[in-house]
CSV table of C-alpha atoms and ligand atoms in Angstrom, one decimal:
chain,number,residue,atom,x,y,z
K,69,MET,CA,17.8,-1.9,16.8
K,70,THR,CA,18.6,1.3,15.1
K,71,THR,CA,18.7,4.5,17.1
K,72,MET,CA,18.1,7.9,15.4
K,73,THR,CA,18.2,11.4,16.7
K,74,LEU,CA,16.1,13.8,14.7
K,75,ASP,CA,17.7,16.9,13.5
K,76,ALA,CA,16.3,20.2,14.6
K,77,GLY,CA,14.6,21.7,11.6
K,78,THR,CA,13.7,18.5,9.7
K,79,THR,CA,10.4,18.2,11.4
K,80,ALA,CA,9.8,20.9,14.0
K,81,PRO,CA,8.0,24.0,13.0
K,82,ALA,CA,9.9,27.3,13.6
K,83,ALA,CA,9.5,28.3,17.2
K,84,THR,CA,8.2,31.7,16.4
K,85,GLU,CA,5.3,30.2,14.4
K,86,GLN,CA,4.0,27.8,17.0
K,87,PRO,CA,3.1,28.1,20.7
K,88,GLU,CA,5.6,26.5,23.1
K,89,GLN,CA,3.5,23.4,23.9
K,90,ASP,CA,3.2,22.5,20.2
K,91,ALA,CA,6.9,22.1,19.6
K,92,VAL,CA,7.9,18.5,18.8
K,93,ASN,CA,10.8,17.4,20.9
K,94,THR,CA,13.5,17.1,18.3
K,95,ASN,CA,15.7,15.0,20.5
K,96,THR,CA,13.1,12.2,20.4
K,97,ARG,CA,14.9,8.9,19.8
K,98,VAL,CA,13.3,6.2,17.7
K,99,SER,CA,15.0,3.1,19.0
K,100,GLU,CA,12.3,0.6,18.3
K,101,THR,CA,8.8,0.4,17.0
K,102,VAL,CA,6.2,0.9,19.7
K,103,GLY,CA,2.8,-0.9,19.5
K,104,HIS,CA,2.0,-4.2,17.8
K,105,PRO,CA,4.0,-4.7,14.6
K,106,LEU,CA,3.6,-8.4,14.6
K,107,CYS,CA,0.6,-10.6,14.4
K,108,ASP,CA,-0.4,-14.3,15.0
K,109,ASP,CA,-1.9,-15.0,11.7
K,110,ALA,CA,0.6,-13.2,9.4
K,111,LYS,CA,0.1,-13.4,5.6
K,112,LEU,CA,3.1,-11.2,5.1
K,113,SER,CA,6.0,-11.0,7.4
K,114,MET,CA,8.7,-8.4,7.0
K,115,ARG,CA,11.6,-8.6,9.5
K,116,ASN,CA,14.5,-6.2,9.9
K,117,VAL,CA,14.1,-4.6,6.5
K,118,ASN,CA,16.7,-2.1,5.5
K,119,VAL,CA,16.6,-0.4,2.1
K,120,PHE,CA,19.3,1.7,0.4
K,121,TYR,CA,19.3,3.9,-2.7
K,122,GLY,CA,23.0,3.8,-3.4
K,123,GLU,CA,24.7,5.0,-0.2
K,124,THR,CA,21.5,6.6,1.2
K,125,GLN,CA,19.5,4.5,3.6
K,126,ALA,CA,15.7,5.0,3.1
K,127,ILE,CA,14.3,2.3,5.4
K,128,HIS,CA,15.9,1.5,8.8
K,129,ASP,CA,15.3,-1.9,10.4
K,130,VAL,CA,11.6,-2.1,9.9
K,131,SER,CA,9.7,-5.2,11.1
K,132,LEU,CA,6.0,-5.5,10.4
K,133,ASP,CA,3.5,-8.3,9.8
K,134,ILE,CA,0.2,-8.0,7.9
K,135,GLY,CA,-2.5,-10.4,8.8
K,136,ARG,CA,-4.9,-12.3,6.6
K,137,ASN,CA,-8.0,-10.3,5.7
K,138,GLU,CA,-6.4,-7.3,7.3
K,139,VAL,CA,-6.1,-3.8,5.9
K,140,VAL,CA,-2.9,-2.1,7.2
K,141,ALA,CA,-2.6,1.7,6.5
K,142,MET,CA,0.9,3.2,6.2
K,143,ILE,CA,1.0,6.9,7.0
K,144,GLY,CA,3.7,9.5,7.6
K,145,PRO,CA,5.2,12.7,6.2
K,146,SER,CA,6.2,12.8,2.5
K,147,GLY,CA,9.6,11.1,1.9
K,148,CYS,CA,9.5,8.9,5.1
K,149,GLY,CA,9.7,5.7,3.0
K,150,LYS,CA,6.1,4.5,2.7
K,151,SER,CA,6.3,3.8,-1.0
K,152,THR,CA,9.8,2.3,-0.7
K,153,PHE,CA,8.6,-0.1,2.0
K,154,LEU,CA,5.5,-1.0,0.0
K,155,ARG,CA,7.6,-1.7,-3.1
K,156,CYS,CA,9.7,-4.2,-1.1
K,157,ILE,CA,6.7,-6.5,-0.8
K,158,ASN,CA,6.3,-7.3,-4.5
K,159,ARG,CA,9.9,-6.6,-5.4
K,160,MET,CA,9.0,-3.5,-7.4
K,161,ASN,CA,12.2,-2.0,-6.1
K,162,ASP,CA,14.1,-4.5,-8.3
K,163,THR,CA,13.3,-2.2,-11.1
K,164,ILE,CA,15.2,0.7,-9.5
K,165,GLU,CA,18.9,0.1,-10.3
K,166,SER,CA,20.4,1.9,-7.2
K,167,CYS,CA,18.0,0.2,-4.8
K,168,ARG,CA,19.1,-2.6,-2.4
K,169,VAL,CA,16.8,-4.4,-0.1
K,170,GLU,CA,18.0,-6.3,3.0
K,171,GLY,CA,15.9,-8.3,5.5
K,172,ASP,CA,13.6,-11.3,5.8
K,173,LEU,CA,10.4,-10.9,3.9
K,174,THR,CA,7.9,-13.8,3.5
K,175,LEU,CA,4.6,-14.4,2.0
K,176,ASP,CA,2.8,-17.4,3.6
K,177,GLY,CA,6.1,-18.3,5.2
K,178,GLU,CA,7.9,-18.5,1.8
K,179,PRO,CA,10.8,-16.1,1.1
K,180,ILE,CA,9.9,-13.2,-1.2
K,181,TYR,CA,13.6,-12.7,-2.0
K,182,GLY,CA,14.7,-16.3,-2.4
K,183,PRO,CA,17.1,-17.2,-5.2
K,184,LYS,CA,14.4,-19.4,-6.8
K,185,VAL,CA,11.6,-16.8,-6.7
K,186,ASP,CA,10.3,-15.7,-10.1
K,187,VAL,CA,9.0,-12.1,-9.8
K,188,VAL,CA,6.4,-12.5,-12.5
K,189,PRO,CA,4.2,-15.0,-10.6
K,190,LEU,CA,5.1,-13.2,-7.3
K,191,ARG,CA,3.6,-9.9,-8.7
K,192,ALA,CA,0.5,-11.8,-9.7
K,193,ARG,CA,0.1,-13.0,-6.1
K,194,VAL,CA,0.9,-9.5,-4.8
K,195,GLY,CA,-0.9,-7.0,-7.0
K,196,MET,CA,-0.4,-3.3,-7.0
K,197,VAL,CA,-2.6,-0.3,-7.5
K,198,PHE,CA,-0.7,3.0,-8.1
K,199,GLN,CA,-1.4,6.7,-7.2
K,200,LYS,CA,-2.4,7.7,-10.7
K,201,PRO,CA,-4.8,5.3,-12.5
K,202,ASN,CA,-2.7,3.7,-15.3
K,203,PRO,CA,-5.0,1.6,-17.6
K,204,PHE,CA,-3.3,0.1,-20.6
K,205,PRO,CA,-4.1,1.8,-23.9
K,206,LYS,CA,-6.4,-1.0,-24.7
K,207,THR,CA,-10.1,-1.7,-24.4
K,208,ILE,CA,-11.8,-2.1,-21.0
K,209,TYR,CA,-12.2,-5.8,-21.7
K,210,GLU,CA,-8.5,-6.2,-22.7
K,211,ASN,CA,-7.3,-4.3,-19.6
K,212,VAL,CA,-8.9,-7.0,-17.4
K,213,ALA,CA,-8.2,-10.0,-19.6
K,214,TYR,CA,-4.6,-9.2,-20.2
K,215,GLY,CA,-3.2,-10.6,-16.9
K,216,PRO,CA,-5.2,-13.9,-17.0
K,217,LYS,CA,-3.9,-14.4,-20.6
K,218,ILE,CA,-0.2,-13.8,-19.9
K,219,HIS,CA,-0.3,-15.7,-16.7
K,220,GLY,CA,-2.0,-18.6,-18.5
K,221,ILE,CA,-4.9,-18.5,-16.1
K,222,ALA,CA,-7.4,-18.6,-19.0
K,223,SER,CA,-7.3,-18.6,-22.7
K,224,ARG,CA,-10.7,-19.6,-24.0
K,225,ARG,CA,-13.0,-16.7,-24.7
K,226,ALA,CA,-15.8,-18.0,-22.4
K,227,GLU,CA,-13.4,-18.4,-19.5
K,228,LEU,CA,-12.0,-14.9,-20.1
K,229,ASP,CA,-15.5,-13.4,-20.3
K,230,GLU,CA,-16.3,-14.8,-16.9
K,231,ILE,CA,-13.1,-13.5,-15.3
K,232,VAL,CA,-13.6,-10.1,-16.8
K,233,GLU,CA,-17.2,-9.9,-15.6
K,234,ASN,CA,-16.4,-11.2,-12.1
K,235,SER,CA,-13.4,-8.9,-11.7
K,236,LEU,CA,-15.4,-5.8,-12.9
K,237,ARG,CA,-18.3,-6.8,-10.6
K,238,ARG,CA,-16.0,-7.1,-7.6
K,239,ALA,CA,-14.4,-3.8,-8.4
K,240,GLY,CA,-17.8,-2.2,-8.5
K,241,LEU,CA,-17.5,-1.2,-12.1
K,242,TRP,CA,-19.5,-3.8,-14.1
K,243,ASN,CA,-22.8,-1.9,-14.3
K,244,GLU,CA,-21.1,1.2,-15.5
K,245,VAL,CA,-19.1,-0.5,-18.3
K,246,LYS,CA,-20.9,-3.6,-19.3
K,247,ASP,CA,-22.2,-2.0,-22.5
K,248,ARG,CA,-18.9,-0.5,-23.5
K,249,LEU,CA,-16.3,-3.2,-22.9
K,250,ASP,CA,-14.8,-2.7,-26.3
K,251,LYS,CA,-14.2,1.0,-25.6
K,252,PRO,CA,-10.7,2.3,-24.5
K,253,GLY,CA,-10.1,2.1,-20.7
K,254,THR,CA,-8.5,5.5,-20.9
K,255,GLY,CA,-11.9,7.0,-21.8
K,256,LEU,CA,-13.3,6.4,-18.4
K,257,SER,CA,-13.4,8.9,-15.6
K,258,GLY,CA,-10.5,9.0,-13.1
K,259,GLY,CA,-12.5,7.1,-10.4
K,260,GLN,CA,-13.7,4.5,-13.0
K,261,GLN,CA,-10.1,4.1,-14.3
K,262,GLN,CA,-8.9,3.4,-10.8
K,263,ARG,CA,-11.6,0.8,-10.3
K,264,LEU,CA,-10.6,-0.7,-13.7
K,265,CYS,CA,-7.0,-0.9,-12.3
K,266,ILE,CA,-8.3,-2.7,-9.2
K,267,ALA,CA,-10.3,-5.1,-11.5
K,268,ARG,CA,-7.1,-5.7,-13.5
K,269,ALA,CA,-5.3,-6.5,-10.3
K,270,ILE,CA,-8.1,-8.8,-9.0
K,271,ALA,CA,-8.3,-10.6,-12.4
K,272,VAL,CA,-5.2,-12.7,-11.7
K,273,SER,CA,-6.5,-13.8,-8.3
K,274,PRO,CA,-3.9,-12.1,-6.1
K,275,GLU,CA,-3.6,-12.8,-2.4
K,276,VAL,CA,-2.3,-9.4,-1.5
K,277,ILE,CA,-3.1,-6.0,-2.9
K,278,LEU,CA,-0.7,-3.1,-2.4
K,279,MET,CA,-2.2,0.4,-2.9
K,280,ASP,CA,0.0,3.4,-3.0
K,281,GLU,CA,-2.1,6.5,-2.4
K,282,PRO,CA,-4.9,5.1,-4.7
K,283,CYS,CA,-7.3,8.0,-4.2
K,284,SER,CA,-5.0,11.0,-4.3
K,285,ALA,CA,-5.9,11.8,-7.9
K,286,LEU,CA,-9.7,11.2,-7.3
K,287,ASP,CA,-12.6,13.4,-6.2
K,288,PRO,CA,-14.4,12.8,-2.9
K,289,ILE,CA,-17.2,10.7,-4.4
K,290,ALA,CA,-14.8,8.5,-6.4
K,291,THR,CA,-12.7,8.2,-3.2
K,292,ALA,CA,-15.6,7.1,-1.1
K,293,ARG,CA,-16.4,4.5,-3.7
K,294,ILE,CA,-12.8,3.1,-3.6
K,295,GLU,CA,-12.9,3.1,0.2
K,296,GLU,CA,-16.1,1.1,0.3
K,297,LEU,CA,-14.5,-1.3,-2.2
K,298,ILE,CA,-11.4,-1.7,0.0
K,299,ASP,CA,-13.6,-2.7,2.9
K,300,GLU,CA,-15.4,-5.3,0.7
K,301,LEU,CA,-12.1,-6.7,-0.7
K,302,ARG,CA,-10.7,-7.3,2.8
K,303,GLU,CA,-12.9,-10.5,2.9
K,304,ASN,CA,-10.8,-12.1,0.3
K,305,TYR,CA,-7.4,-10.3,0.3
K,306,THR,CA,-4.7,-8.9,2.5
K,307,ILE,CA,-4.3,-5.2,1.8
K,308,ALA,CA,-1.5,-2.7,2.5
K,309,ILE,CA,-2.5,0.9,1.7
K,310,VAL,CA,-0.3,4.0,1.7
K,311,THR,CA,-2.3,7.1,2.3
K,312,HIS,CA,-1.6,10.7,3.1
K,313,SER,CA,-5.2,11.1,4.4
K,314,MET,CA,-5.5,10.3,8.0
K,315,GLN,CA,-9.3,10.2,7.6
K,316,GLN,CA,-8.9,7.5,4.9
K,317,ALA,CA,-6.6,5.5,7.1
K,318,ALA,CA,-9.1,5.7,9.9
K,319,ARG,CA,-12.0,4.7,7.6
K,320,VAL,CA,-10.4,1.7,5.8
K,321,SER,CA,-7.8,0.1,8.0
K,322,GLN,CA,-7.7,-2.2,11.1
K,323,ARG,CA,-4.1,-1.3,11.9
K,324,THR,CA,-2.1,1.8,11.1
K,325,ALA,CA,1.7,2.1,10.8
K,326,TYR,CA,3.3,5.4,11.3
K,327,PHE,CA,6.6,6.0,9.5
K,328,HIS,CA,9.1,8.8,10.1
K,329,LEU,CA,12.4,9.4,8.3
K,330,GLY,CA,12.6,5.7,7.2
K,331,HIS,CA,11.8,4.4,10.7
K,332,LEU,CA,8.6,2.6,11.7
K,333,VAL,CA,7.7,4.6,14.8
K,334,GLU,CA,4.5,3.0,15.8
K,335,VAL,CA,2.0,0.4,14.7
K,336,ASN,CA,-1.3,-0.1,16.6
K,337,ASP,CA,-4.9,-0.8,15.9
K,338,THR,CA,-6.2,2.2,14.0
K,339,GLU,CA,-8.4,3.6,16.6
K,340,THR,CA,-5.5,3.6,19.1
K,341,VAL,CA,-3.2,5.4,16.7
K,342,PHE,CA,-5.7,8.2,16.1
K,343,THR,CA,-7.1,8.5,19.6
K,344,ASN,CA,-4.3,7.5,21.9
K,345,PRO,CA,-1.0,7.3,20.1
K,346,GLU,CA,1.9,5.9,22.2
K,347,HIS,CA,4.7,7.8,20.5
K,348,GLU,CA,5.1,11.5,20.7
K,349,LEU,CA,6.1,11.6,17.0
K,350,THR,CA,2.8,9.9,16.0
K,351,GLU,CA,0.9,12.3,18.1
K,352,ALA,CA,2.7,15.3,16.6
K,353,TYR,CA,1.8,14.0,13.1
K,354,ILE,CA,-1.8,13.2,13.7
K,355,THR,CA,-2.5,16.5,15.5
K,356,GLY,CA,-1.1,18.3,12.4
K,357,ARG,CA,2.1,19.7,13.9
K,358,PHE,CA,4.1,18.5,11.0
K,359,GLY,CA,3.7,16.5,7.8
R,700,ADP,N1,14.2,6.0,-7.1
R,700,ADP,C1,14.8,6.6,-6.0
R,700,ADP,N2,16.1,6.9,-6.1
R,700,ADP,C2,16.7,7.5,-5.0
R,700,ADP,N3,16.1,7.8,-3.9
R,700,ADP,C3,14.8,7.6,-3.8
R,700,ADP,C4,14.1,6.9,-4.8
R,700,ADP,N4,12.8,6.8,-4.5
R,700,ADP,C5,12.7,7.3,-3.2
R,700,ADP,N5,13.9,7.8,-2.8
R,700,ADP,C6,14.2,8.4,-1.5
R,700,ADP,O1,13.8,7.5,-0.5
R,700,ADP,C7,13.2,8.3,0.6
R,700,ADP,C8,11.8,7.7,0.8
R,700,ADP,O2,11.0,8.0,-0.3
R,700,ADP,P1,9.5,7.4,-0.6
R,700,ADP,O3,9.6,5.9,-0.3
R,700,ADP,O4,9.1,7.8,-1.9
R,700,ADP,O5,8.7,8.1,0.6
R,700,ADP,P2,7.1,8.4,0.7
R,700,ADP,O6,6.4,7.4,-0.2
R,700,ADP,O7,6.9,8.2,2.2
R,700,ADP,O8,6.9,9.8,0.3
R,700,ADP,C9,13.2,9.7,0.2
R,700,ADP,O9,14.3,10.3,0.8
R,700,ADP,C10,13.3,9.7,-1.3
R,700,ADP,O10,14.0,10.8,-1.8
R,701,MG,MG1,5.1,7.7,-1.8
């Protein structure tokens, strides 16, 4: 396992600004992940993952499982590798030329990085929702119908109509858009656009949904709506969500993973992480001493 010594100054607040007892011990060593990174019924299994951008290592020997019908939240200070790790799961890092991923990652026991793996169907099985809602410059209907068409899931209008309606219903958007399906997706509010992007991800019947700070561009009401939706979606999907909001992690996830400088410091059931963290770095972060 990797061992790391934190540099003074990277995380600890200046001594003059903080009372003595609030100082994070900068000599804390992250030698292995504490808590429960593995699970019995893993949908996704990531073992000994290392990620490099050129010569720079962004993820250090991370092992983590995500169970079926589980929401795992990934939290940690900006730049700690949450997005990089999330992008390993559906091979989005393949699109970054300098990026190299090492480790064993499997979906239902099948390798995600095998030589025979075609990333197009992989990304249909492992959908992604981004920070900023990114509807296609097409109609609401076409945004949702696009995936099923290109993946050959449906081609007849009646089949597509059904998928579009079901996906929009499951994303909690149908009633708001059913009379304007032929209007541009980009004309919706931010919160509606994000639910449209979730409907688009659902339309190809994924098994896993990755969300990278899906609410950070949304107002509190739209955020609450997405959080409710995440809880409903858990019945049918495995979900990994990166969030900078600890309240959001506490509300939507069953387990929470705390990342720090590319290391997975602690994973535990969400309540434990927020009420009784095992690692002092986790505690320092959740009590607001850095981040
Ligand atoms: N495309 C990239 N090229 C080079 N370095 C990157 C790239 N994306 C992220 N990094 C670096 O990898 C580290 C982790 O970044 P990231 O995964 O975006 O963290 P987070 O999502 O936790 O804020 C950071 O040091 C960041 O600068
Ligand atoms: Mg990020």
